[in-house]
N, CA, C and O of each residue as an XYZ file, in Angstrom:
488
protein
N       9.685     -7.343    -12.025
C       8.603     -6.465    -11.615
C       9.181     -5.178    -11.050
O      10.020     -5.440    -10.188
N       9.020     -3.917    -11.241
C       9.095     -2.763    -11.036
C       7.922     -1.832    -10.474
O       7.024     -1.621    -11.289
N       7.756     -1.134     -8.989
C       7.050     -0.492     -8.723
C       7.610      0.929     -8.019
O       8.451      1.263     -7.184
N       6.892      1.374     -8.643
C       6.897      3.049     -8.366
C       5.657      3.682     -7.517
O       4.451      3.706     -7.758
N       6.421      4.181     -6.436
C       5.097      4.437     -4.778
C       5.259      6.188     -5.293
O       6.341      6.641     -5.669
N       4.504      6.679     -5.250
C       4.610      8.167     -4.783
C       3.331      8.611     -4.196
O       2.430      7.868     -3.809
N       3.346     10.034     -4.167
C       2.341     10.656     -3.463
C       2.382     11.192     -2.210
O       1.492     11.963     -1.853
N       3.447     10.843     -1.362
C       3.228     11.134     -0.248
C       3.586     12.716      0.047
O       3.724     13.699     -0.681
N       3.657     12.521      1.257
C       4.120     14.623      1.357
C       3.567     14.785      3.106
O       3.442     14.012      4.056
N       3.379     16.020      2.895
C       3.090     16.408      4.303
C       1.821     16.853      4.300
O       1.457     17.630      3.417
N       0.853     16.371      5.413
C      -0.428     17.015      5.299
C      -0.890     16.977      7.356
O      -0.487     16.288      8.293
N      -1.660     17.847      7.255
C      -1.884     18.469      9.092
C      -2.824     16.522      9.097
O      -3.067     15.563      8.364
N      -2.991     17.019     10.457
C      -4.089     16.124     11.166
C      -5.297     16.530     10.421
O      -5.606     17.585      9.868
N      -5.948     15.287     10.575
C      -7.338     15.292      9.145
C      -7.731     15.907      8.318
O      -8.782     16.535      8.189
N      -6.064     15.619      7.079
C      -6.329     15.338      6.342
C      -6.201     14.555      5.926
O      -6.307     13.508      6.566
N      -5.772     14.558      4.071
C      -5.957     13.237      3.450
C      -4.577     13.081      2.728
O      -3.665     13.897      2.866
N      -4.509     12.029      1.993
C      -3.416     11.530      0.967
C      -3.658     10.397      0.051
O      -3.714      9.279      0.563
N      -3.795     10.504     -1.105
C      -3.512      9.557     -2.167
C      -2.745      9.175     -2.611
O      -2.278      9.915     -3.477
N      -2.137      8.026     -2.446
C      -0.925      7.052     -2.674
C      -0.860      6.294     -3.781
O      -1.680      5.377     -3.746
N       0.149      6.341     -5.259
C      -0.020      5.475     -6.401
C       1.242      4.507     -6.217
O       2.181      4.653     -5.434
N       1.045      3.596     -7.037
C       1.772      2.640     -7.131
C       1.821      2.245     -8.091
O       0.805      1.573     -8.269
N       2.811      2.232     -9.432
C       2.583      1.966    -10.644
C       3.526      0.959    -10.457
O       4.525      0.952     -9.737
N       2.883     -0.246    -11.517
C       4.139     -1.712    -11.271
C       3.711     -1.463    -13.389
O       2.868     -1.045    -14.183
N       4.773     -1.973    -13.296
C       5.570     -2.431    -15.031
C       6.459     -3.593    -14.578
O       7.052     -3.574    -13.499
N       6.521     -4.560    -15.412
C       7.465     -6.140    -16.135
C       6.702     -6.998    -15.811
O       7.344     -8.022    -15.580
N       5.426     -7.166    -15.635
C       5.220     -8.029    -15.214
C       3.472     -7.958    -15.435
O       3.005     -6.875    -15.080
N       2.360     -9.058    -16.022
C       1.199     -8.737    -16.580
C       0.673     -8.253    -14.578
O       0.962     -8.632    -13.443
N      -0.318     -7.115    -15.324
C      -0.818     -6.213    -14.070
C      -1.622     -7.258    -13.189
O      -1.375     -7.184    -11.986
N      -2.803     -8.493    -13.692
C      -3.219     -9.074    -13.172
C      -2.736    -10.412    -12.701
O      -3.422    -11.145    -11.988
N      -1.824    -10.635    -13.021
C      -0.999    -11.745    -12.390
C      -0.429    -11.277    -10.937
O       0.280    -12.081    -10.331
N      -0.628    -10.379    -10.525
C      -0.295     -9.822     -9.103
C      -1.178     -9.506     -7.957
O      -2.220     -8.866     -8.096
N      -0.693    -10.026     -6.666
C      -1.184     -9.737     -5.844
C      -0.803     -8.607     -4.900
O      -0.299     -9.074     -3.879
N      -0.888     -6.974     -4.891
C      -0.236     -6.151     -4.266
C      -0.868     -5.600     -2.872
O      -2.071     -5.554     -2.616
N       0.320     -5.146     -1.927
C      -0.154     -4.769     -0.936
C       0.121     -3.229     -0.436
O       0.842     -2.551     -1.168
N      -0.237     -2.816      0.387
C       0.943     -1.596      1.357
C       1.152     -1.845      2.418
O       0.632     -2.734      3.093
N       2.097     -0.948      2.773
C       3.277     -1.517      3.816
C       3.430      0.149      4.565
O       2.994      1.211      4.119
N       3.922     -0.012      5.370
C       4.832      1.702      6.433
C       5.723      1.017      7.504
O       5.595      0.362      8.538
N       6.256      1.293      7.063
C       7.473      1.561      8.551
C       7.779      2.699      8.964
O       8.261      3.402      8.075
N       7.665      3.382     10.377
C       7.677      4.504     10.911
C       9.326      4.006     11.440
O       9.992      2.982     11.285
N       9.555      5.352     12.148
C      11.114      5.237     12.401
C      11.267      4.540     13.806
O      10.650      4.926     14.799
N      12.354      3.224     13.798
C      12.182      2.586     15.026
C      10.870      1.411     15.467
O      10.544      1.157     16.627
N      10.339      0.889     14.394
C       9.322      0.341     14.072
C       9.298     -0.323     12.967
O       9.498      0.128     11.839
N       8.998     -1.652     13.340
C       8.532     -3.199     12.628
C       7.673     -2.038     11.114
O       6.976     -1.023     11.091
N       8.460     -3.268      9.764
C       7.176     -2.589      8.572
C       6.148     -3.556      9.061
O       6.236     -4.755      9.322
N       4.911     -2.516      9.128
C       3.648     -2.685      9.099
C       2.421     -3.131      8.055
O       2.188     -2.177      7.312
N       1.745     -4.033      7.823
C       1.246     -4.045      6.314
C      -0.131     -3.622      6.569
O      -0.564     -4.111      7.613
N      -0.923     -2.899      5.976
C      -1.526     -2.206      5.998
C      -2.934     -2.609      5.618
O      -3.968     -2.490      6.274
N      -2.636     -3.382      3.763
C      -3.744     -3.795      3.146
C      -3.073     -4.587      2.010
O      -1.914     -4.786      1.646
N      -4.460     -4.999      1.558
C      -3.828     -5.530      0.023
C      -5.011     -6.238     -0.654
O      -6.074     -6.465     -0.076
N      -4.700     -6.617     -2.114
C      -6.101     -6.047     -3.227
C      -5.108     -7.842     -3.985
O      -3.970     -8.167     -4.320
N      -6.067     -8.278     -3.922
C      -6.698    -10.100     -4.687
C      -5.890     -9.669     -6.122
O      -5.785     -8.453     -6.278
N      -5.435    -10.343     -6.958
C      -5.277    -10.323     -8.221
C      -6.712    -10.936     -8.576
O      -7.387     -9.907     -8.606
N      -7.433    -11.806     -8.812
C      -7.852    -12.077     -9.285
C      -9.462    -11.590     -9.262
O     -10.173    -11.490    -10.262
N      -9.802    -11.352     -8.079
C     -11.715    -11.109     -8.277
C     -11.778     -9.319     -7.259
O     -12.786     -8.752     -6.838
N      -9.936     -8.751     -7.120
C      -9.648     -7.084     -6.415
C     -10.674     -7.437     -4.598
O     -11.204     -6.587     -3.883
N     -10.631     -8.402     -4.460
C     -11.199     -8.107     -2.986
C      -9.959     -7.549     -2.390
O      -8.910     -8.137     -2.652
N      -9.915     -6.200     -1.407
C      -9.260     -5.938     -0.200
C      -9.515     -6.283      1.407
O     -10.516     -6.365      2.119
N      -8.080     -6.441      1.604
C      -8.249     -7.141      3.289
C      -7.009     -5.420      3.784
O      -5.969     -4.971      3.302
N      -8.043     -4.947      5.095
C      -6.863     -4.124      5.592
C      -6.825     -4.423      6.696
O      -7.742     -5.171      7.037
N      -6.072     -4.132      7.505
C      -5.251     -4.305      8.952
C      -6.075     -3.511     10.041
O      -5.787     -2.314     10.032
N      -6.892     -3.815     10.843
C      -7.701     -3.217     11.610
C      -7.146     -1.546     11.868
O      -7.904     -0.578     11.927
N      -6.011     -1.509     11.968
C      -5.376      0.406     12.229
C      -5.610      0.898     10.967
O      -5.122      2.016     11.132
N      -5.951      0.892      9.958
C      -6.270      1.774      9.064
C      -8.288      1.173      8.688
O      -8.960      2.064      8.168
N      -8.692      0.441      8.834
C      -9.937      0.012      8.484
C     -10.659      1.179      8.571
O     -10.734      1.719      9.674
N     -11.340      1.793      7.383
C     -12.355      2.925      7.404
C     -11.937      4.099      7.540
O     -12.788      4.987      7.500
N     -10.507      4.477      7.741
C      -9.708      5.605      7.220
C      -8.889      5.177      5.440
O      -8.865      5.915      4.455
N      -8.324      3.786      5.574
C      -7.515      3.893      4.580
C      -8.430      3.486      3.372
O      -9.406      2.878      3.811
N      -8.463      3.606      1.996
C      -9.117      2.591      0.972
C      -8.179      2.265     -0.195
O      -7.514      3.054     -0.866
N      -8.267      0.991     -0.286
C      -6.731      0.606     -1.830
C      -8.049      0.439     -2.607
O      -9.216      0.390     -2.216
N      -7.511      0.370     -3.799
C      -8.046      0.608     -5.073
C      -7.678      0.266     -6.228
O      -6.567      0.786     -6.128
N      -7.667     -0.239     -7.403
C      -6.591     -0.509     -8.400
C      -7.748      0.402    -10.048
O      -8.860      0.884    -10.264
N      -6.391      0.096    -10.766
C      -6.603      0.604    -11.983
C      -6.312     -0.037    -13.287
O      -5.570      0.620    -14.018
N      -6.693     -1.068    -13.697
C      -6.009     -1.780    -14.332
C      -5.602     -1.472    -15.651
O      -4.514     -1.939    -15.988
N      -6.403     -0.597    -16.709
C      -5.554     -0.142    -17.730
C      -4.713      1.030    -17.414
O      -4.585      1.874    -18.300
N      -4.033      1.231    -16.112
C      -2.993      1.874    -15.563
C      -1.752      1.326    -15.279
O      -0.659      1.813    -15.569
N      -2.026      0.057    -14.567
C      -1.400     -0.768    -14.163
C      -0.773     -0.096    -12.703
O       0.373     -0.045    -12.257
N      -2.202      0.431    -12.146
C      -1.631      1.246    -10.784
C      -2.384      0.565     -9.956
O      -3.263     -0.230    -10.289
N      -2.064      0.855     -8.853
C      -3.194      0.582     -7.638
C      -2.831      2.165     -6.382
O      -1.816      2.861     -6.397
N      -4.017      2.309     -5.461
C      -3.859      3.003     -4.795
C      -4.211      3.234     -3.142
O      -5.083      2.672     -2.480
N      -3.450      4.024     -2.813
C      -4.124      4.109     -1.645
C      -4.930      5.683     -0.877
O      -4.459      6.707     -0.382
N      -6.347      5.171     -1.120
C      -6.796      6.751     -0.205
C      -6.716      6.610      1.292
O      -7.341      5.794      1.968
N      -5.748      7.638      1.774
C      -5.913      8.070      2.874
C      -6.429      9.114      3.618
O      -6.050     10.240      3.296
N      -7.431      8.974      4.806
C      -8.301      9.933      5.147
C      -8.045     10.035      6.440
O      -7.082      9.402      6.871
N      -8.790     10.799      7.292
C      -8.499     11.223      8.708
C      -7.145     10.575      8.995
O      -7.144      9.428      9.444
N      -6.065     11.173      8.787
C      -4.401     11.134      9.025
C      -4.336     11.759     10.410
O      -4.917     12.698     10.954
N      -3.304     10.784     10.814
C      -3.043     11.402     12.203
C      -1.592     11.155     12.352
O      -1.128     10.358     11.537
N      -0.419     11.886     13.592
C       0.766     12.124     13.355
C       1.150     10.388     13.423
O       2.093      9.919     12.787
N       0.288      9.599     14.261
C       1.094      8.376     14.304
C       0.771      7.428     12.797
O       0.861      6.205     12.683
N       0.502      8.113     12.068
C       0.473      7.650     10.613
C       1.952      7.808     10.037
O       2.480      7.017      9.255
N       2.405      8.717     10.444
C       4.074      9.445      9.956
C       4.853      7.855      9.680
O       4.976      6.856     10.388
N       5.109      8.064      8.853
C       4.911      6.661      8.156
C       6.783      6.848      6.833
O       7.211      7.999      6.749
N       7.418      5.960      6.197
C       7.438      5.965      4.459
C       6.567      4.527      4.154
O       6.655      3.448      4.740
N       5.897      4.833      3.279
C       4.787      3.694      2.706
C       5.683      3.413      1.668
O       6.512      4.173      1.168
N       5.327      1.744      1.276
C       5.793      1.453      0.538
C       4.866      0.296      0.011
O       4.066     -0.279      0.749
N       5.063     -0.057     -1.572
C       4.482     -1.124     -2.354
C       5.179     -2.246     -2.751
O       6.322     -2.327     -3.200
N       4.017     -3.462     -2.444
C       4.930     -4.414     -2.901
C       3.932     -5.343     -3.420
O       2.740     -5.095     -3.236
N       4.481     -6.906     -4.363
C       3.711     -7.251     -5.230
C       4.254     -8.644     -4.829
O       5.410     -8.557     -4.415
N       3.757     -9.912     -4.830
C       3.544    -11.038     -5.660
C       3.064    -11.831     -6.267
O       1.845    -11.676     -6.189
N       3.401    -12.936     -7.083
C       2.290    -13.554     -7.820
C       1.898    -14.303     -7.140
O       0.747    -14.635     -7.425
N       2.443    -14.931     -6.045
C       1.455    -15.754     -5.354
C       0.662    -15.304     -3.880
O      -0.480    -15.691     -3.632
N       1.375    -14.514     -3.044
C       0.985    -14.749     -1.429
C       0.436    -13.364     -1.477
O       0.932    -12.443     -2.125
N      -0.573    -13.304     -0.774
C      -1.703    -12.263     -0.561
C      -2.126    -12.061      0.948
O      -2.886    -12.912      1.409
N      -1.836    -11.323      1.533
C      -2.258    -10.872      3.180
C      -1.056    -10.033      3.334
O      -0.333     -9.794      2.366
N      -0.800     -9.549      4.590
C      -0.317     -8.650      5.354
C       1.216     -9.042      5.966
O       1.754     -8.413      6.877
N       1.829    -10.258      5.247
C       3.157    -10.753      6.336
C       4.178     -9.979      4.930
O       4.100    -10.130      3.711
N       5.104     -9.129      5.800
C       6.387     -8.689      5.162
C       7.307     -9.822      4.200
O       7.979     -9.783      3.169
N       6.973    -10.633      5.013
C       8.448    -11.718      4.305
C       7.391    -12.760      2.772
O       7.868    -13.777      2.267
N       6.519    -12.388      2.501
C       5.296    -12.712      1.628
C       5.332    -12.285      0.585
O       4.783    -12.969     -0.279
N       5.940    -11.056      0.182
C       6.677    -10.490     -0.975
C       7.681    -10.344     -1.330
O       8.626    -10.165     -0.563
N       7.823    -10.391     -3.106
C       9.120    -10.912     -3.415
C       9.610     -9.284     -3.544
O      10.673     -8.888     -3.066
N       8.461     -8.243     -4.417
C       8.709     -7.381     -4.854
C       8.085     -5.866     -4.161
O       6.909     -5.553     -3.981
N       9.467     -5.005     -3.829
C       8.836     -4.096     -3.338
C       9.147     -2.480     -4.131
O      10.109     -2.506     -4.899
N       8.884     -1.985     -4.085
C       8.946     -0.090     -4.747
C       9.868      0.259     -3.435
O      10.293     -0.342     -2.448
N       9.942      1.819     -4.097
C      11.268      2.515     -2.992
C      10.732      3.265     -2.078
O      11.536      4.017     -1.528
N       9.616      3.328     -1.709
C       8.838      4.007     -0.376
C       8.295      5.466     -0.568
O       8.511      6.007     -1.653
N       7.846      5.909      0.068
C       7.327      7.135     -0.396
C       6.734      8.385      1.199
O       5.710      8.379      1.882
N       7.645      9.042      1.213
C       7.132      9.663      3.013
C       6.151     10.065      3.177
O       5.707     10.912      2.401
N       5.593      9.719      4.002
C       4.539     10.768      4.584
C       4.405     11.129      6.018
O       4.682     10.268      6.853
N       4.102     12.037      6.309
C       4.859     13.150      7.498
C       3.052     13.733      8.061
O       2.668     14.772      7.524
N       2.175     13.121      8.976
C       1.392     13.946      9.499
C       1.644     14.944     10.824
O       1.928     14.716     12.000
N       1.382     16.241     10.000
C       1.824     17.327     11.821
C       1.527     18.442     11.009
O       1.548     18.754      9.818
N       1.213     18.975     12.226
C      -0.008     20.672     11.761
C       1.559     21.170     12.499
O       1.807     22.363     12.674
């Protein structure tokens, strides 16, 4: 399994960011993917994550109603909208996938992408 995070960048206090995650080797719906951030000096954090099978999302009360994941399946992407950003978002996000375990624990995935920064500050 192979995933590719981008999107990130720099954006002030409220705004936004859209986060992709393209996974290839592996059939798109046989996966259960999540997101993740680790800020500097700080535990990775998991954020959210999207059902393989019927796309329900579960997110982590600190992003609930700012963040939204999303998937795409004749993309084989999934995403993340991010809205009202704030500096303690300053984050590298990262994606990760397995076929079996679904929720928010780091050590739950086999497969992760190479992170992607994002930097909130006006």
């Amino acid at each position: 399994v192979q995933l590719q995070a981008s999107g990130g960048g720099v954006v002030q206090p409220g705004g936004s960011l859209r986060l992709s995650c393209a996974t290839s080797g592996f059939p798109f719906l046989d996966l259960n993917i999540a997101w993740f951030r680790q800020a500097p000096g700080k535990e990775r954090e998991g954020l959210s994550c999207i059902e393989k099978s019927d796309g329900r999302v579960y997110y982590a009360d600190s992003v609930k109603g700012r963040f939204t994941m999303s998937r795409d399946v004749a993309k084989n992407t999934v995403y993340l909208q991010m809205n009202s950003l704030k500096p303690e978002d300053t984050a590298i996000y990262y994606c990760a996938a397995d076929e079996s375990s679904w929720g928010l624990g780091v050590s739950w995935y086999d497969y992760w992408g190479q992170g992607t920064q994002v930097t909130v500050s006006s």
